[in-house]
Amino acid sequence: MTITLASLQAHEILDSRGRPTLQVALTTSTGEEFTAQVPSGASTGSGEAVELRDHDPERYDGKGVLTAVAHVNEAIADALVGRPFAAQADLDAALLDLDGTRDKSALGANAIVGVSIAAVRAFAAAAARPLWSQLSVDGAAPRLPVPHFNVVNGGAHAPNALDFQEFMIAPIGAPSYPEALRAGAEIYGRLRTRLAAAGHAGGLGDEGGFAPELSHPDEVLQILVAAIDDAGYRPDRHGVAIALDPAASEFGEHGSYTVAGRRWSSADLIGYYEEIVDRFPIWSIEDGLGEDDSTGWQELTARLGERVQLVGDDNFVTNPRIIEQAIADGIGNAALIKVNQIGTVTETLEAMSLCRQAGYAAMISHRSGETPDTFIADLAVGSGCGQLKSGAPARGERVAKYNRLLEIAGEARRPDGSTGLAFGIEAR
Ligand code: PGA
Ligand code: ZN
């Protein structure tokens, strides 16, 4: 189904951290309008496509995005408006052509990704199909993903002394998506009660998880297991499992890390992960080691790759070329997928396709700076990857994605009431 853009307009809005980002609106020749809002990370991988900021110290501490906005309104609009596109891949190729750099530093990945996401909405409408149906990967059947709720925040997302960035609960054994969402919200509530009782009331981190003044990951894991139990669920890899994103690049370099006030080598951390995988129902570890620690990653994968999912984020940056090399090097067994790390929908789907062909899993992810845009919920369903992390089951910008999944589940329900979409992680 061909679309022709009639107009393209961006402007500056605020993200969930109060920093500027872009909203892009396009209209097609049919007169319909489609929008996208662009997320932004804090613990970013060094190989991510470039998020263009103004660096004008007089505005928003230099974080304004008026340059990126102008690129959408001028260069990109000039190149795209009035030109027919038969497919998303053609439109994304035109964006890459216009930018002309490897890291999207000319136009800015934040400008490009806003246009790319708004465009895929236009293609879906033109085909009179739900958005998720435009986002399939190698013919994988669409599925409702297991939500990974980030309920305790540390690292770059919270002001506490906790070095590990994310402690997530994943209701893998829930019978359906709505029941998984319910489990997440109920456990979050019990966790609040437990933390308050232990004198760790405190505030929330950027992704809506609690930010208690704890420093050792063991302490958090114990409280998490207790909260799962309190809520009446089974803390178990087949019940409610735990997933970690230590985001180790933020607390170490060159294979030397600082956790809970102590220095750890890669081998120390790998040994610690082996130990906690034995003691707690941990099923997935993302960025367990730093992005520059490839030999550590190979060792981690050799030692733990058969037992848990090992997800590359800062080191993979949703980049098909980098993921291809990592697969060849035996690094990890899964990739985190963030559309704004690479900058176009087409390259994102390409990264997921590579993962699928290599037997690597994929988890769709929000960013720590978010907006109410729910694109990633549709991406998780359409790609059939079975996993989504979108923060705590609290705060509007996080909950918007989880609620969009409820909507998709509802729309897909058959007349007999059964849902037309499978739920959960595909058995492989
Ligand atoms: P970010 O964090 O959005 O700040 O990069 C998310 C993550 O590390 O997975
Ligand atoms: Zn991460």
Short mmCIF file of C-alpha atoms and ligand atoms in Angstrom, two decimals:
data_model
loop_
_atom_site.label_atom_id
_atom_site.label_comp_id
_atom_site.label_asym_id
_atom_site.label_seq_id
_atom_site.Cartn_x
_atom_site.Cartn_y
_atom_site.Cartn_z
CA MET A 1 0.00 0.00 0.00
CA THR A 2 1.64 3.24 -1.16
CA ILE A 3 1.56 6.35 1.02
CA THR A 4 2.39 9.94 0.08
CA LEU A 5 3.21 12.48 2.77
CA ALA A 6 1.35 15.77 2.51
CA SER A 7 3.15 17.40 5.45
CA LEU A 8 5.75 16.67 8.09
CA GLN A 9 6.13 18.75 11.22
CA ALA A 10 8.11 18.27 14.44
CA HIS A 11 8.19 20.23 17.66
CA GLU A 12 9.89 20.08 21.03
CA ILE A 13 8.06 18.41 23.94
CA LEU A 14 9.25 17.16 27.36
CA ASP A 15 10.00 13.54 28.22
CA SER A 16 9.23 11.84 31.55
CA ARG A 17 12.46 13.21 33.09
CA GLY A 18 11.59 16.77 32.12
CA ARG A 19 14.09 16.92 29.28
CA PRO A 20 13.29 18.01 25.75
CA THR A 21 12.53 15.46 23.05
CA LEU A 22 10.66 15.48 19.73
CA GLN A 23 7.10 14.94 18.70
CA VAL A 24 6.68 14.32 15.00
CA ALA A 25 3.39 14.65 13.13
CA LEU A 26 2.88 13.72 9.52
CA THR A 27 -0.18 13.90 7.32
CA THR A 28 -0.73 11.77 4.26
CA SER A 29 -2.46 12.63 1.01
CA THR A 30 -5.67 11.15 2.48
CA GLY A 31 -5.66 13.92 5.10
CA GLU A 32 -5.04 11.65 8.09
CA GLU A 33 -2.48 12.62 10.76
CA PHE A 34 -0.03 10.25 12.48
CA THR A 35 2.32 11.14 15.33
CA ALA A 36 5.28 9.74 17.23
CA GLN A 37 7.09 10.84 20.38
CA VAL A 38 10.76 9.99 20.82
CA PRO A 39 12.26 8.36 23.96
CA SER A 40 15.73 9.03 25.40
CA GLY A 41 18.19 6.93 27.42
CA ALA A 42 20.48 7.80 30.33
CA SER A 43 22.75 4.75 30.54
CA THR A 44 23.51 4.68 26.85
CA GLY A 45 25.85 2.42 24.89
CA SER A 46 28.74 4.26 23.23
CA GLY A 47 27.78 2.78 19.84
CA GLU A 48 24.22 4.13 19.81
CA ALA A 49 23.08 6.26 16.88
CA VAL A 50 23.59 9.93 17.77
CA GLU A 51 20.86 11.72 19.69
CA LEU A 52 21.22 15.28 18.49
CA ARG A 53 21.12 17.94 21.23
CA ASP A 54 21.50 21.68 20.72
CA HIS A 55 24.29 22.16 23.31
CA ASP A 56 23.02 25.70 23.85
CA PRO A 57 23.75 26.27 27.56
CA GLU A 58 21.07 28.97 27.69
CA ARG A 59 18.29 26.42 27.09
CA TYR A 60 17.57 23.25 29.11
CA ASP A 61 21.23 22.88 30.15
CA GLY A 62 22.16 22.34 26.51
CA LYS A 63 19.64 19.49 26.09
CA GLY A 64 17.27 21.28 23.71
CA VAL A 65 16.41 19.51 20.45
CA LEU A 66 15.53 22.47 18.22
CA THR A 67 18.25 21.48 15.72
CA ALA A 68 16.74 18.01 15.34
CA VAL A 69 13.27 19.58 15.06
CA ALA A 70 14.53 21.86 12.29
CA HIS A 71 15.99 18.87 10.45
CA VAL A 72 12.56 17.22 10.39
CA ASN A 73 10.79 20.40 9.33
CA GLU A 74 13.31 21.35 6.65
CA ALA A 75 15.69 18.74 5.20
CA ILE A 76 13.56 15.67 5.89
CA ALA A 77 10.26 17.30 4.93
CA ASP A 78 11.81 18.64 1.69
CA ALA A 79 13.05 15.16 0.77
CA LEU A 80 9.97 13.14 1.73
CA VAL A 81 6.83 15.25 1.23
CA GLY A 82 5.06 14.59 -2.06
CA ARG A 83 7.10 11.48 -2.82
CA PRO A 84 5.20 8.16 -2.91
CA PHE A 85 6.58 5.31 -0.79
CA ALA A 86 5.49 1.73 -1.36
CA ALA A 87 6.89 0.34 1.90
CA GLN A 88 8.41 1.34 5.23
CA ALA A 89 11.79 -0.01 4.07
CA ASP A 90 11.81 2.47 1.16
CA LEU A 91 11.00 5.42 3.39
CA ASP A 92 13.64 4.39 5.95
CA ALA A 93 16.19 3.95 3.13
CA ALA A 94 15.42 7.51 1.98
CA LEU A 95 16.09 8.73 5.54
CA LEU A 96 19.43 6.89 5.69
CA ASP A 97 20.38 8.26 2.28
CA LEU A 98 19.58 11.81 3.28
CA ASP A 99 21.57 11.51 6.52
CA GLY A 100 24.53 9.86 4.82
CA THR A 101 26.47 9.01 8.01
CA ARG A 102 26.94 5.66 9.76
CA ASP A 103 25.80 6.96 13.14
CA LYS A 104 22.96 9.28 11.99
CA SER A 105 24.86 12.26 13.35
CA ALA A 106 23.92 14.54 10.46
CA LEU A 107 20.15 14.62 10.97
CA GLY A 108 20.10 13.05 14.45
CA ALA A 109 18.70 9.61 15.30
CA ASN A 110 16.05 11.36 17.42
CA ALA A 111 14.79 13.21 14.33
CA ILE A 112 14.96 10.14 12.11
CA VAL A 113 13.28 7.72 14.51
CA GLY A 114 10.32 10.05 15.08
CA VAL A 115 9.66 10.18 11.33
CA SER A 116 10.17 6.44 10.94
CA ILE A 117 7.67 5.55 13.71
CA ALA A 118 5.04 8.06 12.56
CA ALA A 119 5.39 6.64 9.02
CA VAL A 120 4.81 3.04 10.06
CA ARG A 121 1.54 4.18 11.65
CA ALA A 122 0.56 5.69 8.29
CA PHE A 123 1.38 2.43 6.48
CA ALA A 124 -0.73 0.47 8.98
CA ALA A 125 -3.69 2.81 8.49
CA ALA A 126 -3.33 2.66 4.71
CA ALA A 127 -3.48 -1.13 4.91
CA ALA A 128 -6.40 -0.88 7.40
CA ARG A 129 -4.44 -3.18 9.70
CA PRO A 130 -3.42 -2.85 13.36
CA LEU A 131 0.03 -1.30 13.86
CA TRP A 132 1.53 -4.51 15.23
CA SER A 133 0.73 -6.38 12.00
CA GLN A 134 3.26 -4.10 10.19
CA LEU A 135 6.04 -5.13 12.55
CA SER A 136 6.54 -8.83 11.93
CA VAL A 137 9.91 -10.56 11.86
CA ASP A 138 10.58 -13.46 9.48
CA GLY A 139 6.97 -14.55 9.60
CA ALA A 140 7.12 -15.20 13.37
CA ALA A 141 3.60 -15.45 14.75
CA PRO A 142 2.54 -12.38 16.75
CA ARG A 143 2.37 -12.94 20.53
CA LEU A 144 1.59 -10.99 23.67
CA PRO A 145 4.90 -10.56 25.53
CA VAL A 146 5.79 -11.40 29.12
CA PRO A 147 6.00 -7.98 30.80
CA HIS A 148 9.23 -7.37 32.72
CA PHE A 149 8.41 -4.92 35.49
CA ASN A 150 11.38 -2.94 36.77
CA VAL A 151 10.36 -2.62 40.42
CA VAL A 152 13.66 -1.62 42.06
CA ASN A 153 15.81 1.08 40.41
CA GLY A 154 19.46 1.88 40.98
CA GLY A 155 22.46 2.91 38.90
CA ALA A 156 22.01 5.89 36.60
CA HIS A 157 18.23 5.85 37.18
CA ALA A 158 18.12 6.58 40.91
CA PRO A 159 20.04 8.64 43.46
CA ASN A 160 20.51 5.70 45.87
CA ALA A 161 23.71 3.70 46.51
CA LEU A 162 22.55 0.67 44.53
CA ASP A 163 24.97 -0.04 41.67
CA PHE A 164 22.80 -2.54 39.80
CA GLN A 165 20.39 -0.53 37.67
CA GLU A 166 17.30 -2.75 37.29
CA PHE A 167 15.61 -5.51 39.28
CA MET A 168 12.65 -6.81 37.29
CA ILE A 169 9.87 -9.29 37.99
CA ALA A 170 8.64 -11.38 35.06
CA PRO A 171 5.38 -13.36 35.51
CA ILE A 172 6.50 -16.02 33.04
CA GLY A 173 4.04 -18.61 34.32
CA ALA A 174 0.94 -16.38 34.16
CA PRO A 175 -1.89 -17.94 32.16
CA SER A 176 -2.52 -14.78 30.12
CA TYR A 177 -1.25 -11.25 29.59
CA PRO A 178 -3.94 -9.62 31.80
CA GLU A 179 -3.04 -12.03 34.62
CA ALA A 180 0.66 -11.21 34.18
CA LEU A 181 -0.12 -7.50 34.46
CA ARG A 182 -2.19 -8.14 37.57
CA ALA A 183 0.65 -10.14 39.15
CA GLY A 184 3.08 -7.30 38.44
CA ALA A 185 0.85 -4.66 40.01
CA GLU A 186 0.02 -6.80 43.05
CA ILE A 187 3.67 -7.64 43.71
CA TYR A 188 4.64 -3.98 43.27
CA GLY A 189 2.10 -3.12 46.00
CA ARG A 190 3.45 -5.78 48.38
CA LEU A 191 6.98 -4.64 47.69
CA ARG A 192 6.05 -1.08 48.67
CA THR A 193 4.66 -2.38 51.99
CA ARG A 194 7.78 -4.49 52.67
CA LEU A 195 10.20 -1.69 51.86
CA ALA A 196 8.26 0.74 54.04
CA ALA A 197 8.22 -1.76 56.93
CA ALA A 198 12.00 -2.15 56.61
CA GLY A 199 12.46 1.64 56.74
CA HIS A 200 13.17 2.01 53.02
CA ALA A 201 10.09 4.01 52.03
CA GLY A 202 12.03 6.45 49.86
CA GLY A 203 11.14 7.61 46.38
CA LEU A 204 10.97 6.22 42.90
CA GLY A 205 13.61 5.93 40.19
CA ASP A 206 13.23 7.13 36.60
CA GLU A 207 11.43 3.94 35.51
CA GLY A 208 8.91 3.97 38.35
CA GLY A 209 10.60 1.31 40.49
CA PHE A 210 11.35 1.93 44.16
CA ALA A 211 14.76 3.40 44.93
CA PRO A 212 15.59 2.09 48.42
CA GLU A 213 18.81 2.97 50.21
CA LEU A 214 20.24 -0.52 49.81
CA SER A 215 23.60 -1.20 48.22
CA HIS A 216 24.10 -4.95 47.96
CA PRO A 217 22.10 -6.75 45.23
CA ASP A 218 21.55 -9.68 47.63
CA GLU A 219 19.42 -7.49 49.90
CA VAL A 220 17.17 -6.46 47.01
CA LEU A 221 16.82 -10.03 45.72
CA GLN A 222 15.74 -11.25 49.17
CA ILE A 223 13.08 -8.56 49.49
CA LEU A 224 11.86 -9.24 45.95
CA VAL A 225 11.38 -12.94 46.58
CA ALA A 226 9.53 -12.13 49.81
CA ALA A 227 7.24 -9.64 48.03
CA ILE A 228 6.40 -12.18 45.30
CA ASP A 229 5.53 -14.64 48.05
CA ASP A 230 3.51 -12.04 50.02
CA ALA A 231 1.37 -11.39 46.94
CA GLY A 232 0.57 -15.12 46.70
CA TYR A 233 2.70 -15.95 43.67
CA ARG A 234 5.45 -18.52 43.20
CA PRO A 235 8.99 -17.05 43.08
CA ASP A 236 10.21 -19.53 40.51
CA ARG A 237 11.59 -19.55 36.97
CA HIS A 238 8.26 -21.08 35.86
CA GLY A 239 6.16 -18.79 38.05
CA VAL A 240 7.24 -15.22 38.75
CA ALA A 241 10.90 -15.03 37.75
CA ILE A 242 13.46 -12.27 38.30
CA ALA A 243 15.40 -10.49 35.55
CA LEU A 244 18.37 -8.21 36.18
CA ASP A 245 19.93 -5.37 34.24
CA PRO A 246 23.03 -4.46 36.24
CA ALA A 247 24.06 -2.11 33.35
CA ALA A 248 27.67 -2.87 34.25
CA SER A 249 29.17 -0.27 31.87
CA GLU A 250 28.00 2.31 34.41
CA PHE A 251 30.08 0.85 37.28
CA GLY A 252 33.15 -0.52 35.59
CA GLU A 253 35.69 -0.27 32.79
CA HIS A 254 38.22 -2.63 31.27
CA GLY A 255 37.04 -5.59 33.34
CA SER A 256 37.25 -3.80 36.70
CA TYR A 257 34.01 -3.04 38.52
CA THR A 258 32.87 -1.37 41.75
CA VAL A 259 29.78 -2.89 43.38
CA ALA A 260 28.60 -2.16 46.93
CA GLY A 261 31.84 -0.34 47.68
CA ARG A 262 34.07 -3.25 46.64
CA ARG A 263 36.26 -3.80 43.59
CA TRP A 264 35.29 -6.79 41.44
CA SER A 265 37.04 -8.35 38.44
CA SER A 266 35.02 -9.82 35.54
CA ALA A 267 35.69 -13.26 37.04
CA ASP A 268 34.38 -12.11 40.45
CA LEU A 269 31.17 -10.81 38.87
CA ILE A 270 30.67 -13.96 36.78
CA GLY A 271 31.15 -16.05 39.94
CA TYR A 272 28.63 -13.87 41.75
CA TYR A 273 26.07 -14.27 38.94
CA GLU A 274 26.52 -18.06 39.06
CA GLU A 275 25.90 -17.97 42.79
CA ILE A 276 22.76 -15.81 42.66
CA VAL A 277 21.35 -17.84 39.76
CA ASP A 278 21.57 -20.83 42.16
CA ARG A 279 20.01 -18.95 45.08
CA PHE A 280 17.29 -16.89 43.39
CA PRO A 281 14.81 -17.50 40.52
CA ILE A 282 16.80 -15.33 38.09
CA TRP A 283 16.06 -16.18 34.48
CA SER A 284 17.68 -13.29 32.58
CA ILE A 285 20.72 -11.02 33.06
CA GLU A 286 21.25 -8.01 30.79
CA ASP A 287 24.57 -6.14 30.58
CA GLY A 288 26.08 -8.26 33.35
CA LEU A 289 29.48 -6.99 32.21
CA GLY A 290 30.62 -3.79 30.54
CA GLU A 291 30.35 -3.03 26.83
CA ASP A 292 34.15 -2.99 26.51
CA ASP A 293 34.61 -6.37 28.25
CA SER A 294 34.21 -8.77 25.31
CA THR A 295 36.43 -11.49 26.77
CA GLY A 296 34.46 -11.30 30.03
CA TRP A 297 31.23 -11.58 28.03
CA GLN A 298 32.54 -14.68 26.24
CA GLU A 299 33.43 -16.27 29.58
CA LEU A 300 30.05 -15.28 31.06
CA THR A 301 28.28 -16.81 28.04
CA ALA A 302 30.30 -20.03 28.24
CA ARG A 303 29.63 -20.37 31.98
CA LEU A 304 25.99 -19.29 32.22
CA GLY A 305 24.59 -19.25 28.68
CA GLU A 306 22.92 -22.64 29.00
CA ARG A 307 21.19 -21.69 32.25
CA VAL A 308 19.99 -18.12 31.81
CA GLN A 309 19.24 -15.58 29.14
CA LEU A 310 22.20 -13.19 28.69
CA VAL A 311 21.02 -9.99 27.04
CA GLY A 312 23.29 -7.53 25.25
CA ASP A 313 22.19 -3.88 25.42
CA ASP A 314 25.03 -1.34 25.72
CA ASN A 315 27.29 -3.63 23.69
CA PHE A 316 24.75 -4.53 20.95
CA VAL A 317 22.88 -1.17 20.64
CA THR A 318 20.22 -2.76 18.35
CA ASN A 319 22.77 -2.53 15.53
CA PRO A 320 22.52 -5.39 12.98
CA ARG A 321 26.23 -5.20 12.10
CA ILE A 322 27.33 -5.30 15.75
CA ILE A 323 24.89 -8.08 16.65
CA GLU A 324 26.09 -10.17 13.71
CA GLN A 325 29.67 -9.92 15.00
CA ALA A 326 28.63 -10.67 18.59
CA ILE A 327 26.82 -13.81 17.43
CA ALA A 328 29.97 -14.92 15.60
CA ASP A 329 32.04 -14.20 18.74
CA GLY A 330 29.78 -16.21 21.09
CA ILE A 331 28.71 -13.18 23.11
CA GLY A 332 25.36 -13.43 24.91
CA ASN A 333 22.28 -15.30 23.73
CA ALA A 334 19.74 -12.47 23.46
CA ALA A 335 19.54 -8.81 22.40
CA LEU A 336 17.78 -5.85 23.94
CA ILE A 337 15.87 -3.95 21.26
CA LYS A 338 15.49 -0.16 21.49
CA VAL A 339 14.31 1.59 18.32
CA ASN A 340 16.07 4.86 19.10
CA GLN A 341 19.42 3.11 19.60
CA ILE A 342 19.55 2.40 15.86
CA GLY A 343 17.10 5.01 14.55
CA THR A 344 14.75 3.35 12.04
CA VAL A 345 11.98 0.76 12.25
CA THR A 346 13.47 -1.18 9.33
CA GLU A 347 16.91 -1.59 10.94
CA THR A 348 15.23 -2.57 14.22
CA LEU A 349 13.33 -5.37 12.48
CA GLU A 350 16.54 -6.39 10.70
CA ALA A 351 18.34 -6.69 14.06
CA MET A 352 15.50 -8.87 15.37
CA SER A 353 15.55 -11.00 12.26
CA LEU A 354 19.28 -11.66 12.70
CA CYS A 355 18.66 -12.68 16.31
CA ARG A 356 15.89 -15.03 15.31
CA GLN A 357 17.96 -16.71 12.62
CA ALA A 358 20.85 -17.24 15.07
CA GLY A 359 18.62 -18.61 17.85
CA TYR A 360 19.15 -15.46 19.94
CA ALA A 361 16.15 -14.21 21.90
CA ALA A 362 15.06 -10.56 21.82
CA MET A 363 13.49 -8.29 24.43
CA ILE A 364 11.81 -5.03 23.41
CA SER A 365 12.64 -2.10 25.68
CA HIS A 366 11.51 1.39 26.62
CA ARG A 367 14.09 4.04 27.58
CA SER A 368 14.53 5.61 31.00
CA GLY A 369 13.31 8.90 29.48
CA GLU A 370 9.89 8.08 28.01
CA THR A 371 6.72 9.61 26.61
CA PRO A 372 3.12 8.35 26.42
CA ASP A 373 3.88 6.88 22.95
CA THR A 374 3.04 3.16 22.97
CA PHE A 375 4.83 2.06 19.79
CA ILE A 376 6.98 -0.52 21.59
CA ALA A 377 3.90 -2.45 22.76
CA ASP A 378 2.91 -3.02 19.14
CA LEU A 379 6.51 -3.86 18.24
CA ALA A 380 6.64 -6.48 20.99
CA VAL A 381 3.43 -8.11 19.75
CA GLY A 382 4.14 -7.91 16.02
CA SER A 383 7.70 -9.21 16.25
CA GLY A 384 6.53 -12.18 18.31
CA CYS A 385 9.62 -11.97 20.53
CA GLY A 386 7.64 -12.70 23.71
CA GLN A 387 9.36 -10.18 26.02
CA LEU A 388 8.89 -6.48 26.82
CA LYS A 389 10.41 -4.31 29.52
CA SER A 390 8.65 -1.02 30.14
CA GLY A 391 9.45 -0.19 33.75
CA ALA A 392 7.28 -0.50 36.83
CA PRO A 393 3.51 -1.06 36.66
CA ALA A 394 3.24 2.60 37.75
CA ARG A 395 3.75 6.09 36.21
CA GLY A 396 1.76 7.06 33.14
CA GLU A 397 4.50 6.75 30.54
CA ARG A 398 5.35 3.17 31.68
CA VAL A 399 1.77 2.01 32.21
CA ALA A 400 0.72 3.35 28.78
CA LYS A 401 2.63 0.49 27.11
CA TYR A 402 1.22 -2.16 29.45
CA ASN A 403 -2.29 -0.79 28.89
CA ARG A 404 -1.81 -0.78 25.11
CA LEU A 405 -1.08 -4.51 25.36
CA LEU A 406 -4.43 -4.98 27.15
CA GLU A 407 -6.08 -3.14 24.28
CA ILE A 408 -4.35 -5.35 21.69
CA ALA A 409 -5.33 -8.46 23.66
CA GLY A 410 -8.93 -7.21 23.73
CA GLU A 411 -9.05 -6.38 20.02
CA ALA A 412 -7.65 -9.79 19.14
CA ARG A 413 -10.23 -11.66 21.22
CA ARG A 414 -12.35 -14.10 19.20
CA PRO A 415 -16.15 -14.07 19.36
CA ASP A 416 -16.02 -16.99 21.84
CA GLY A 417 -13.97 -14.82 24.24
CA SER A 418 -10.66 -16.62 23.79
CA THR A 419 -7.77 -14.42 22.77
CA GLY A 420 -6.51 -14.84 19.25
CA LEU A 421 -2.92 -14.11 20.28
CA ALA A 422 -0.66 -16.49 22.17
CA PHE A 423 0.95 -15.16 25.38
CA GLY A 424 4.45 -15.63 26.63
CA ILE A 425 7.85 -16.75 25.55
CA GLU A 426 7.85 -19.15 22.63
CA ALA A 427 9.26 -22.56 23.54
CA ARG A 428 12.41 -23.19 21.49
P1 PGA B 1 18.44 3.75 29.43
O1 PGA B 1 18.31 2.46 30.35
O2 PGA B 1 17.16 3.94 28.71
O3 PGA B 1 18.78 4.83 30.41
O4 PGA B 1 19.59 3.45 28.48
C1 PGA B 1 17.65 1.30 29.97
C2 PGA B 1 18.59 0.12 29.93
O5 PGA B 1 19.79 0.21 30.25
O6 PGA B 1 18.14 -0.96 29.55
ZN ZN B 2 20.10 -2.11 29.74
#
